């Protein structure tokens, strides 16, 4: 092999903020703060405070490889932590505040965090956990002295005081690009949360993979993005790196993420694109219906994290003229694996005809290889028909969980591909269709019923706000679908009517055996429907169809 003669410069995260401070210097970062007001500065201003924070961390004994945790909303200080911590070679460990307190305790201890940065909102939570957190871990509240919480964490340090007086420039250290930069725990359906440890190299390569399709997803100078997707989970889908590189203005929404508040902020800042999970868009769509319009300036909605219901995509596209991009990925993949990027022929089609592709999980990113396999582990064709377990491979895909032999035992196949736990088909153009989770799929009389497809059909019912389909035990068929729905405010519906609505949308044997109406559905810490909790909640539900069948 003849070696190329190019410089072997490490791919480091610090180079992104340096580039942004120089080339995108006057692009703004706006944050709706926990304190209640709006804060504004530029990438150049941010770089100065990042340098100050990095100096403080180094002066206070944070060494390369040390874990520094955050428990915070989307805001400029959280963004500063991403760069200051990784910049000095330490590991930015973002913790999801919506996890159960026991899980947070487990995570902080497992990661052996040295420092914990928290938004004031979470001071009471941290105070409550204090006895079970590492003894020598210090806590910093991310605010100024005047806003320090009065009754909790009275011993904690104050963020703005750490920065005061520190130098506003820094020469970043250089080190191996494979060094760890970020840590995020993912809570599976069983067992303790598992840590995914990102490197500088994986982060940069993931960023470049998304950048290859940047234009269609709102990443451009002169444009602005409101990340509803949290910095506390899966690197906000890479936005903290993507926005500075492309010179996209950032509008961080802080803690108020309901439809009316989001609408107001999007409107006020004329935000051009917003990224988040479908539940958030259901809330925003309800507000748009009330106001009879989309927020001023909004053009692109990127939805991911769980399947986006077809009717939601239809409403946003056809009623409000928004351009929806659907993405799929997972914590273990940095996280984006695929995005809906239409090919030339599809782009020229009327919007209506593009919708089935927008409802798909899109096409793989550069650097992310996909394969589907049957129950025997053998590869299945990408013919749009065959479906099986989806596995992935790439430089931004996790090779092993952090210090977790149990979880690593079954995470990869013999060829080293990561098992996603998703069931999918892939068509000849590379469009990915997630059919289900391996554990959520309903097996009726030996045949698979896709809970996702059923939910997508049911959400089109005009009275249904949100719904989920789970498998309920059945003596004859082994499992049958049970639909659980939340109705829109002031609306009514009956089980029979919903079944009637579905009759011409899915195969007859897919029709749910029962439809239940509830006030609210349980969600996970990342805002997805928690089928685990639903299954637990309805484990004793007896389907009305059981009485009709002779028991075998
Ligand atoms: P997490 O690691 O919490 O991001 O969860 C990853 C899982 O979320 C994936 O394995 C999928 O099951 C699910 N998921 C993410 N995005 C989508 C999507 N667009 N459609 C369907 N499922 C999705």
Coordinates of C-alpha atoms and ligand atoms in Angstrom, one line a residue:
X1 CA 0.0 0.0 0.0
X2 CA 1.3 3.5 -0.9
X3 CA 0.6 5.9 1.9
X4 CA -0.9 9.2 0.9
X5 CA 1.2 12.3 1.6
X6 CA -1.4 14.5 3.3
X7 CA -1.2 16.0 6.8
X8 CA -2.3 13.8 9.6
X9 CA -4.3 16.5 11.5
X10 CA -6.6 15.3 14.2
X11 CA -10.4 15.9 13.7
X12 CA -11.2 17.8 16.9
X13 CA -14.5 19.4 18.0
X14 CA -12.7 22.6 19.1
X15 CA -12.0 23.3 15.4
X16 CA -15.7 23.8 14.8
X17 CA -16.2 26.7 17.3
X18 CA -12.9 28.3 16.1
X19 CA -14.1 28.2 12.5
X20 CA -17.5 29.6 13.5
X21 CA -16.0 32.4 15.6
X22 CA -13.9 33.4 12.7
X23 CA -16.0 32.8 9.6
X24 CA -19.5 33.0 11.1
X25 CA -18.6 35.5 13.7
X26 CA -21.7 37.7 13.6
X27 CA -24.3 34.9 13.4
X28 CA -26.5 35.1 16.4
X29 CA -27.4 32.6 19.2
X30 CA -30.6 33.6 20.9
X31 CA -31.8 31.7 24.1
X32 CA -35.0 31.8 25.9
X33 CA -33.5 31.5 29.4
X34 CA -34.7 29.7 32.5
X35 CA -34.5 33.1 34.1
X36 CA -37.5 34.1 31.9
X37 CA -35.9 36.5 29.4
X38 CA -34.2 36.3 26.0
X39 CA -30.4 36.3 25.8
X40 CA -28.5 37.2 22.6
X41 CA -24.9 37.0 21.5
X42 CA -22.9 35.8 18.5
X43 CA -20.6 32.8 17.7
X44 CA -17.6 35.1 18.3
X45 CA -19.1 36.1 21.7
X46 CA -19.8 32.5 22.5
X47 CA -16.2 31.5 21.7
X48 CA -14.9 34.0 24.2
X49 CA -17.0 32.6 27.0
X50 CA -16.2 29.1 26.0
X51 CA -12.5 30.0 26.4
X52 CA -13.2 31.4 29.9
X53 CA -15.0 28.3 30.9
X54 CA -12.3 26.0 29.5
X55 CA -9.7 27.9 31.5
X56 CA -11.7 27.5 34.7
X57 CA -12.1 23.8 34.1
X58 CA -8.4 23.3 33.5
X59 CA -7.5 25.5 36.6
X60 CA -9.8 23.3 38.7
X61 CA -8.3 20.0 37.9
X62 CA -10.5 18.7 35.1
X63 CA -8.1 16.5 33.1
X64 CA -8.5 14.8 29.7
X65 CA -10.9 11.9 29.9
X66 CA -12.7 13.2 33.0
X67 CA -16.4 13.2 32.8
X68 CA -18.3 16.5 33.4
X69 CA -22.0 16.2 33.5
X70 CA -24.8 18.6 32.5
X71 CA -28.5 18.5 33.5
X72 CA -29.9 21.4 31.6
X73 CA -32.3 22.8 29.0
X74 CA -31.4 24.1 25.5
X75 CA -29.6 27.4 26.1
X76 CA -26.3 29.2 25.4
X77 CA -24.6 28.1 28.6
X78 CA -25.3 24.4 27.8
X79 CA -23.9 25.1 24.3
X80 CA -20.7 26.6 25.9
X81 CA -20.3 23.5 28.0
X82 CA -20.3 21.2 25.0
X83 CA -17.3 23.1 23.5
X84 CA -15.4 24.0 26.7
X85 CA -15.5 20.4 28.1
X86 CA -14.6 18.6 24.8
X87 CA -12.1 21.3 23.8
X88 CA -9.8 20.5 26.8
X89 CA -10.1 16.8 26.1
X90 CA -12.7 16.0 28.9
X91 CA -16.0 14.3 28.2
X92 CA -19.3 16.2 28.1
X93 CA -21.8 13.9 29.8
X94 CA -25.3 15.1 29.1
X95 CA -28.0 13.7 31.4
X96 CA -31.7 13.5 30.5
X97 CA -33.5 15.2 33.4
X98 CA -36.7 13.4 32.5
X99 CA -35.2 10.0 33.6
X100 CA -36.3 8.5 36.9
X101 CA -34.2 9.8 39.8
X102 CA -32.9 6.3 40.4
X103 CA -31.6 6.2 36.8
X104 CA -29.9 9.6 37.2
X105 CA -28.2 8.4 40.3
X106 CA -27.1 5.2 38.5
X107 CA -25.8 7.2 35.5
X108 CA -23.8 9.8 37.5
X109 CA -22.1 7.1 39.6
X110 CA -21.5 4.8 36.6
X111 CA -19.9 7.6 34.6
X112 CA -18.0 8.8 37.7
X113 CA -18.8 12.4 37.0
X114 CA -16.4 14.9 38.5
X115 CA -18.6 18.0 38.1
X116 CA -22.3 18.5 37.5
X117 CA -23.6 21.7 35.8
X118 CA -27.4 22.2 36.4
X119 CA -30.0 24.7 35.4
X120 CA -31.7 26.2 38.4
X121 CA -34.9 24.3 37.5
X122 CA -33.2 21.1 38.5
X123 CA -31.7 22.3 41.8
X124 CA -34.4 20.6 43.9
X125 CA -33.9 17.3 42.0
X126 CA -30.1 17.4 42.5
X127 CA -30.6 18.3 46.2
X128 CA -32.8 15.3 46.7
X129 CA -30.3 13.0 45.1
X130 CA -27.2 14.5 46.8
X131 CA -26.8 11.7 49.3
X132 CA -26.4 9.1 46.6
X133 CA -24.2 11.1 44.2
X134 CA -20.3 10.8 44.2
X135 CA -19.0 12.5 47.4
X136 CA -16.3 14.5 45.7
X137 CA -18.5 15.7 42.8
X138 CA -19.0 19.5 42.8
X139 CA -22.2 21.1 41.5
X140 CA -22.4 24.4 39.5
X141 CA -25.7 26.2 38.9
X142 CA -25.9 27.6 35.4
X143 CA -26.9 31.2 36.3
X144 CA -25.7 34.4 37.8
X145 CA -25.5 35.2 41.5
X146 CA -28.8 37.0 41.5
X147 CA -30.7 34.0 40.2
X148 CA -29.1 31.3 42.4
X149 CA -31.8 29.1 43.9
X150 CA -32.7 30.2 47.4
X151 CA -33.6 27.0 49.1
X152 CA -31.6 24.3 47.2
X153 CA -28.0 23.7 46.5
X154 CA -26.9 26.6 48.7
X155 CA -23.3 25.1 48.6
X156 CA -23.2 25.0 44.8
X157 CA -20.9 27.2 42.6
X158 CA -22.3 29.9 40.4
X159 CA -21.6 29.6 36.6
X160 CA -21.2 33.3 35.8
X161 CA -18.7 33.6 38.7
X162 CA -16.5 30.8 37.2
X163 CA -16.2 32.7 34.0
X164 CA -15.5 36.2 35.5
X165 CA -11.9 37.3 35.0
X166 CA -10.8 34.3 33.0
X167 CA -8.9 34.9 29.7
X168 CA -11.2 35.2 26.6
X169 CA -8.8 33.4 24.3
X170 CA -7.4 29.9 24.4
X171 CA -5.1 27.7 22.4
X172 CA -6.8 24.4 22.4
X173 CA -4.7 21.3 23.2
X174 CA -4.2 18.8 20.4
X175 CA -4.7 15.1 21.0
X176 CA -5.8 11.9 19.3
X177 CA -9.0 12.3 17.4
X178 CA -10.3 9.0 18.8
X179 CA -10.4 10.5 22.3
X180 CA -13.8 10.5 24.0
X181 CA -15.7 13.8 23.7
X182 CA -19.3 13.1 24.8
X183 CA -21.3 10.6 26.8
X184 CA -25.0 9.9 26.6
X185 CA -26.9 7.2 28.3
X186 CA -29.8 5.5 26.6
X187 CA -32.4 3.8 28.6
X188 CA -33.4 0.5 27.0
X189 CA -36.5 -1.4 27.7
X190 CA -34.8 -3.5 30.4
X191 CA -31.9 -3.1 32.8
X192 CA -29.9 0.0 33.6
X193 CA -29.3 2.8 31.2
X194 CA -26.3 2.1 28.9
X195 CA -23.6 4.7 28.1
X196 CA -22.6 5.7 24.5
X197 CA -19.2 7.3 24.4
X198 CA -18.7 9.5 21.3
X199 CA -15.2 10.4 20.1
X200 CA -14.0 13.7 18.4
X201 CA -13.6 11.8 15.2
X202 CA -17.1 10.2 15.2
X203 CA -18.6 13.5 16.0
X204 CA -16.9 15.3 13.2
X205 CA -17.7 12.5 10.7
X206 CA -21.3 12.4 11.8
X207 CA -21.5 16.2 11.3
X208 CA -20.1 15.9 7.8
X209 CA -22.5 13.1 6.9
X210 CA -25.5 15.3 7.8
X211 CA -23.9 18.3 6.1
X212 CA -24.0 16.4 2.8
X213 CA -27.8 17.0 2.8
X214 CA -27.8 20.3 4.8
X215 CA -29.7 22.4 2.4
X216 CA -33.0 20.6 2.7
X217 CA -33.0 20.6 6.4
X218 CA -32.6 24.3 7.1
X219 CA -28.8 24.5 7.7
X220 CA -27.6 27.6 5.8
X221 CA -26.2 31.0 6.4
X222 CA -29.0 33.5 6.8
X223 CA -31.4 30.8 8.1
X224 CA -32.2 30.0 11.7
X225 CA -33.0 26.8 13.5
X226 CA -34.9 26.2 16.7
X227 CA -33.8 22.9 18.2
X228 CA -36.6 21.5 20.3
X229 CA -34.6 18.3 20.3
X230 CA -32.7 18.6 23.6
X231 CA -29.0 19.1 24.1
X232 CA -29.4 16.7 27.0
X233 CA -30.1 13.8 24.7
X234 CA -28.1 12.5 21.7
X235 CA -26.3 15.8 21.0
X236 CA -29.5 17.4 19.9
X237 CA -29.1 15.3 16.7
X238 CA -25.8 17.0 16.0
X239 CA -27.2 20.6 15.8
X240 CA -24.6 22.1 18.2
X241 CA -21.9 21.2 15.6
X242 CA -24.0 21.6 12.4
X243 CA -25.3 25.1 13.1
X244 CA -21.9 26.8 13.9
X245 CA -20.3 25.2 10.8
X246 CA -23.0 26.3 8.4
X247 CA -23.5 29.7 10.0
X248 CA -27.1 29.0 10.9
X249 CA -28.6 31.3 13.6
X250 CA -29.6 29.3 16.7
X251 CA -32.8 30.0 18.7
X252 CA -32.6 27.9 21.9
X253 CA -36.1 27.5 23.4
X254 CA -35.2 26.9 27.0
X255 CA -37.7 25.0 29.2
X256 CA -41.1 26.1 27.7
X257 CA -41.8 23.6 24.9
X258 CA -45.6 23.6 24.7
X259 CA -47.4 24.5 21.4
X260 CA -48.3 28.1 22.3
X261 CA -44.8 29.0 23.7
X262 CA -43.0 27.4 20.7
X263 CA -45.3 29.1 18.3
X264 CA -44.7 32.5 19.9
X265 CA -40.9 32.1 19.9
X266 CA -40.8 30.8 16.3
X267 CA -42.9 33.7 15.2
X268 CA -41.0 36.4 17.1
X269 CA -37.6 35.3 15.8
X270 CA -38.9 34.4 12.3
X271 CA -37.3 31.0 12.7
X272 CA -36.9 29.2 9.3
X273 CA -36.5 25.6 10.6
X274 CA -37.4 23.6 13.7
X275 CA -36.2 20.1 14.8
X276 CA -37.9 17.8 17.3
X277 CA -39.9 14.7 18.0
X278 CA -43.5 14.2 16.5
X279 CA -45.2 14.7 19.9
X280 CA -43.9 18.3 19.8
X281 CA -45.2 18.9 16.3
X282 CA -48.6 17.5 17.3
X283 CA -48.7 20.3 20.0
X284 CA -47.5 22.9 17.5
X285 CA -50.0 21.7 14.9
X286 CA -52.8 22.2 17.4
X287 CA -51.7 25.8 18.0
X288 CA -51.4 26.4 14.2
X289 CA -55.0 25.2 13.8
X290 CA -56.1 27.7 16.5
X291 CA -54.2 30.6 15.0
X292 CA -55.1 29.5 11.4
X293 CA -51.5 29.9 10.2
X294 CA -47.9 28.7 10.6
X295 CA -45.4 30.8 12.5
X296 CA -44.0 33.6 10.3
X297 CA -40.9 32.5 8.4
X298 CA -41.1 28.8 9.2
X299 CA -40.3 26.7 6.2
X300 CA -38.8 23.4 7.4
X301 CA -39.7 20.9 10.1
X302 CA -37.4 18.1 10.8
X303 CA -39.1 15.3 12.7
X304 CA -37.4 12.2 14.1
X305 CA -36.9 10.1 17.2
X306 CA -40.1 8.1 16.5
X307 CA -42.3 7.5 13.5
X308 CA -44.0 10.7 12.3
X309 CA -47.7 10.0 11.7
X310 CA -48.6 10.4 8.0
X311 CA -51.6 12.7 8.7
X312 CA -49.4 15.0 10.7
X313 CA -47.0 15.3 7.7
X314 CA -49.9 15.8 5.4
X315 CA -51.4 18.6 7.5
X316 CA -48.1 20.4 7.9
X317 CA -47.2 20.0 4.2
X318 CA -50.6 20.6 2.5
X319 CA -52.3 23.0 4.9
X320 CA -49.4 25.1 5.9
X321 CA -46.9 24.7 3.0
X322 CA -44.1 23.4 5.3
X323 CA -41.4 21.2 4.1
X324 CA -41.2 18.1 6.3
X325 CA -38.0 16.0 6.6
X326 CA -38.3 12.8 8.5
X327 CA -35.2 11.4 10.1
X328 CA -34.3 8.1 11.8
X329 CA -31.4 7.2 14.1
X330 CA -30.5 6.2 17.6
X331 CA -28.3 7.3 20.5
X332 CA -25.8 4.6 19.5
X333 CA -25.5 6.3 16.0
X334 CA -24.5 9.8 17.1
X335 CA -27.6 9.8 16.3
X336 CA -28.7 10.4 12.7
X337 CA -28.8 7.4 10.3
X338 CA -31.2 8.5 7.6
X339 CA -33.1 11.5 6.4
X340 CA -35.8 12.0 3.7
X341 CA -33.9 13.3 0.8
X342 CA -36.0 13.0 -2.4
X343 CA -34.4 12.2 -5.7
X344 CA -34.8 14.4 -8.7
X345 CA -37.9 12.7 -10.1
X346 CA -39.7 12.9 -6.7
X347 CA -38.8 16.6 -6.2
X348 CA -40.7 17.3 -9.5
X349 CA -43.8 15.5 -8.4
X350 CA -46.8 17.3 -6.8
X351 CA -46.5 17.5 -3.0
X352 CA -49.3 15.0 -2.5
X353 CA -47.3 12.3 -4.3
X354 CA -44.2 13.0 -2.2
X355 CA -46.0 12.3 1.0
X356 CA -45.4 8.5 1.2
X357 CA -41.7 9.1 0.9
X358 CA -41.8 11.8 3.5
X359 CA -43.5 9.3 5.8
X360 CA -40.7 6.9 5.3
X361 CA -37.6 7.1 7.4
X362 CA -35.6 8.5 4.5
X363 CA -32.3 7.4 2.9
X364 CA -29.1 6.6 4.7
X365 CA -26.5 9.2 5.3
X366 CA -23.0 9.0 3.9
X367 CA -21.0 6.9 6.3
X368 CA -23.9 4.9 7.6
X369 CA -24.3 1.4 6.1
X370 CA -27.6 -0.5 6.5
X371 CA -28.5 -4.1 6.2
X372 CA -31.7 -6.1 7.0
X373 CA -31.5 -9.7 8.0
X374 CA -34.0 -12.5 8.5
X375 CA -34.5 -14.6 11.6
X376 CA -31.6 -16.8 10.4
X377 CA -29.3 -13.8 10.3
X378 CA -29.0 -13.9 6.5
X379 CA -29.2 -10.7 4.5
X380 CA -32.5 -9.8 2.9
X381 CA -32.8 -7.9 -0.4
X382 CA -33.4 -4.2 -0.5
X383 CA -36.5 -4.7 -2.7
X384 CA -39.0 -2.7 -0.7
X385 CA -40.9 -5.9 0.2
X386 CA -38.7 -8.1 2.4
X387 CA -38.4 -6.9 6.0
X388 CA -36.3 -8.0 8.9
X389 CA -34.1 -6.7 11.7
X390 CA -32.1 -3.7 10.8
X391 CA -28.3 -3.5 11.5
X392 CA -26.0 -0.6 11.0
X393 CA -22.2 0.1 10.6
X394 CA -20.1 3.2 10.3
X395 CA -17.5 5.5 11.8
X396 CA -20.2 7.3 13.9
X397 CA -21.8 4.1 15.1
X398 CA -21.0 2.8 18.5
X399 CA -18.6 -0.2 18.8
X400 CA -19.4 -1.0 22.4
X401 CA -21.3 0.5 25.4
X402 CA -19.2 2.3 28.1
X403 CA -18.0 -0.2 30.8
X404 CA -21.0 -2.5 30.3
X405 CA -20.1 -6.2 29.6
X406 CA -23.7 -7.4 30.0
X407 CA -25.1 -4.9 27.4
X408 CA -22.2 -5.6 25.0
X409 CA -22.8 -9.3 24.9
X410 CA -25.7 -9.1 22.5
X411 CA -25.3 -5.6 20.9
X412 CA -23.5 -6.5 17.7
X413 CA -23.7 -9.4 15.2
X414 CA -20.8 -11.7 14.3
X415 CA -19.7 -9.3 11.5
X416 CA -19.5 -6.4 14.0
X417 CA -22.7 -4.6 12.9
X418 CA -24.9 -2.9 15.6
X419 CA -28.3 -4.4 16.1
X420 CA -30.8 -1.5 16.1
X421 CA -33.8 -3.5 17.5
X422 CA -35.9 -2.0 14.6
X423 CA -37.7 -4.1 12.0
X424 CA -37.5 -2.5 8.5
X425 CA -37.7 -2.8 4.8
X426 CA -35.5 -0.9 2.3
X427 CA -36.6 -0.1 -1.3
X428 CA -34.3 -0.1 -4.4
X429 CA -33.9 3.7 -4.1
X430 CA -32.6 3.3 -0.6
X431 CA -35.7 4.5 1.2
X432 CA -35.9 3.0 4.7
X433 CA -39.3 2.0 6.1
X434 CA -39.3 1.2 9.8
X435 CA -42.0 -1.3 10.3
X436 CA -41.7 -1.7 14.1
X437 CA -39.5 -2.3 17.0
X438 CA -38.6 -6.0 17.3
X439 CA -40.3 -6.0 20.7
X440 CA -43.4 -4.0 19.7
X441 CA -44.4 -5.9 16.6
X442 CA -47.6 -7.8 16.9
X443 CA -47.6 -11.5 15.9
X444 CA -51.1 -12.6 15.0
X445 CA -51.5 -16.2 13.9
X446 CA -47.8 -16.2 12.9
X447 CA -48.1 -13.1 10.7
X448 CA -46.7 -9.7 11.6
X449 CA -48.8 -6.6 12.1
X450 CA -47.0 -3.3 12.1
X451 CA -48.0 -1.3 15.2
X452 CA -46.5 1.8 13.5
X453 CA -48.6 1.4 10.3
X454 CA -51.8 0.9 12.4
X455 CA -51.1 4.0 14.5
X456 CA -50.4 6.0 11.4
X457 CA -53.8 5.0 9.9
X458 CA -55.6 5.7 13.2
X459 CA -54.1 9.1 13.8
X460 CA -55.9 10.2 10.6
X461 CA -59.2 9.9 12.4
X462 CA -60.4 13.5 12.9
X463 CA -61.1 13.0 16.7
X464 CA -57.9 11.3 17.6
X465 CA -55.0 13.5 19.0
X466 CA -52.5 10.7 19.8
X467 CA -52.6 6.9 19.8
X468 CA -50.7 3.7 20.3
X469 CA -51.1 0.1 19.3
X470 CA -49.9 -2.7 21.5
X471 CA -50.2 -6.5 21.4
X472 CA -52.8 -8.0 23.6
X473 CA -52.8 -11.7 24.4
X474 CA -55.3 -13.8 22.5
X475 CA -55.9 -17.6 22.9
X476 CA -56.4 -18.3 19.3
X477 CA -54.1 -15.8 17.5
X478 CA -51.5 -15.5 20.2
X479 CA -51.6 -11.7 19.9
X480 CA -54.1 -9.2 18.6
X481 CA -53.8 -5.4 18.2
X482 CA -55.3 -3.2 20.9
X483 CA -55.6 0.5 20.0
X484 CA -55.4 3.1 22.8
X485 CA -56.2 6.6 21.9
X486 CA -56.4 10.2 23.3
X487 CA -59.2 12.2 21.8
X488 CA -58.8 15.9 20.8
X489 CA -60.3 18.4 23.1
X490 CA -64.1 18.4 22.9
X491 CA -64.3 15.5 20.4
X492 CA -66.0 12.1 20.9
X493 CA -65.6 8.8 19.1
X494 CA -66.6 5.1 19.7
X495 CA -64.5 2.0 19.3
X496 CA -66.8 0.8 16.5
X497 CA -66.6 4.1 14.7
X498 CA -62.8 4.0 14.8
X499 CA -62.7 0.5 13.5
X500 CA -65.0 1.5 10.7
X501 CA -62.7 4.4 9.9
X502 CA -59.8 2.0 9.6
X503 CA -61.6 -0.6 7.6
X504 CA -60.5 0.7 4.2
X505 CA -57.1 1.8 5.3
X506 CA -55.6 -1.5 6.6
X507 CA -56.0 -5.2 5.9
X508 CA -59.1 -6.6 7.6
X509 CA -57.1 -8.9 9.9
X510 CA -55.1 -5.9 11.1
X511 CA -58.2 -4.2 12.5
X512 CA -57.7 -3.7 16.3
X513 CA -59.8 -6.1 18.4
X514 CA -60.5 -3.3 20.8
X515 CA -60.2 0.5 21.0
X516 CA -59.8 2.2 24.4
X517 CA -59.9 5.9 25.1
X518 CA -57.6 7.4 27.8
X519 CA -56.9 10.9 29.0
X520 CA -53.2 10.7 28.4
X521 CA -50.6 8.3 27.0
X522 CA -47.3 7.6 28.9
X523 CA -44.1 9.0 27.3
X524 CA -40.5 8.1 27.8
X525 CA -37.8 10.5 29.0
X526 CA -37.1 11.3 25.4
X527 CA -40.7 12.2 24.6
X528 CA -41.6 8.9 22.8
X529 CA -44.6 6.8 23.5
X530 CA -43.7 4.3 26.2
X531 CA -45.2 1.0 25.0
X532 CA -43.5 -0.7 27.9
X533 CA -45.6 1.3 30.4
X534 CA -48.7 0.8 28.2
X535 CA -48.2 -2.9 28.1
X536 CA -47.9 -3.0 31.8
X537 CA -50.9 -0.8 32.3
X538 CA -53.1 -2.9 30.0
X539 CA -51.7 -6.3 30.7
X540 CA -54.9 -7.5 32.3
X541 CA -57.2 -6.1 29.5
X542 CA -59.4 -8.8 28.1
X543 CA -60.2 -8.3 24.4
X544 CA -63.9 -8.5 23.6
X545 CA -63.1 -10.8 20.7
X546 CA -61.8 -13.5 23.1
X547 CA -65.4 -14.3 24.2
X548 CA -66.4 -14.8 20.6
X549 CA -63.7 -17.4 20.0
X550 CA -63.9 -21.0 21.3
X551 CA -60.9 -21.4 23.7
X552 CA -58.6 -24.0 22.3
Ligands
LIG1 P1 -33.0 6.7 20.9 O1 -31.7 6.0 21.0 O2 -33.6 7.1 22.2 O3 -32.9 7.9 20.0 O4 -34.0 5.7 20.2 C1 -33.7 5.1 19.0 C2 -34.9 4.4 18.4 O5 -36.0 5.3 18.2 C3 -34.7 3.7 17.1 O6 -34.1 2.5 17.2 C4 -36.2 3.6 16.6 O7 -36.8 2.5 17.2 C5 -36.8 4.8 17.1 N1 -36.8 5.9 16.1 C6 -36.0 6.9 15.9 N2 -36.4 7.7 14.9 C7 -37.5 7.0 14.3 C8 -38.3 7.3 13.2 N3 -38.1 8.4 12.4 N4 -39.3 6.4 12.9 C9 -39.5 5.3 13.7 N5 -38.7 5.1 14.7 C10 -37.7 5.9 15.1

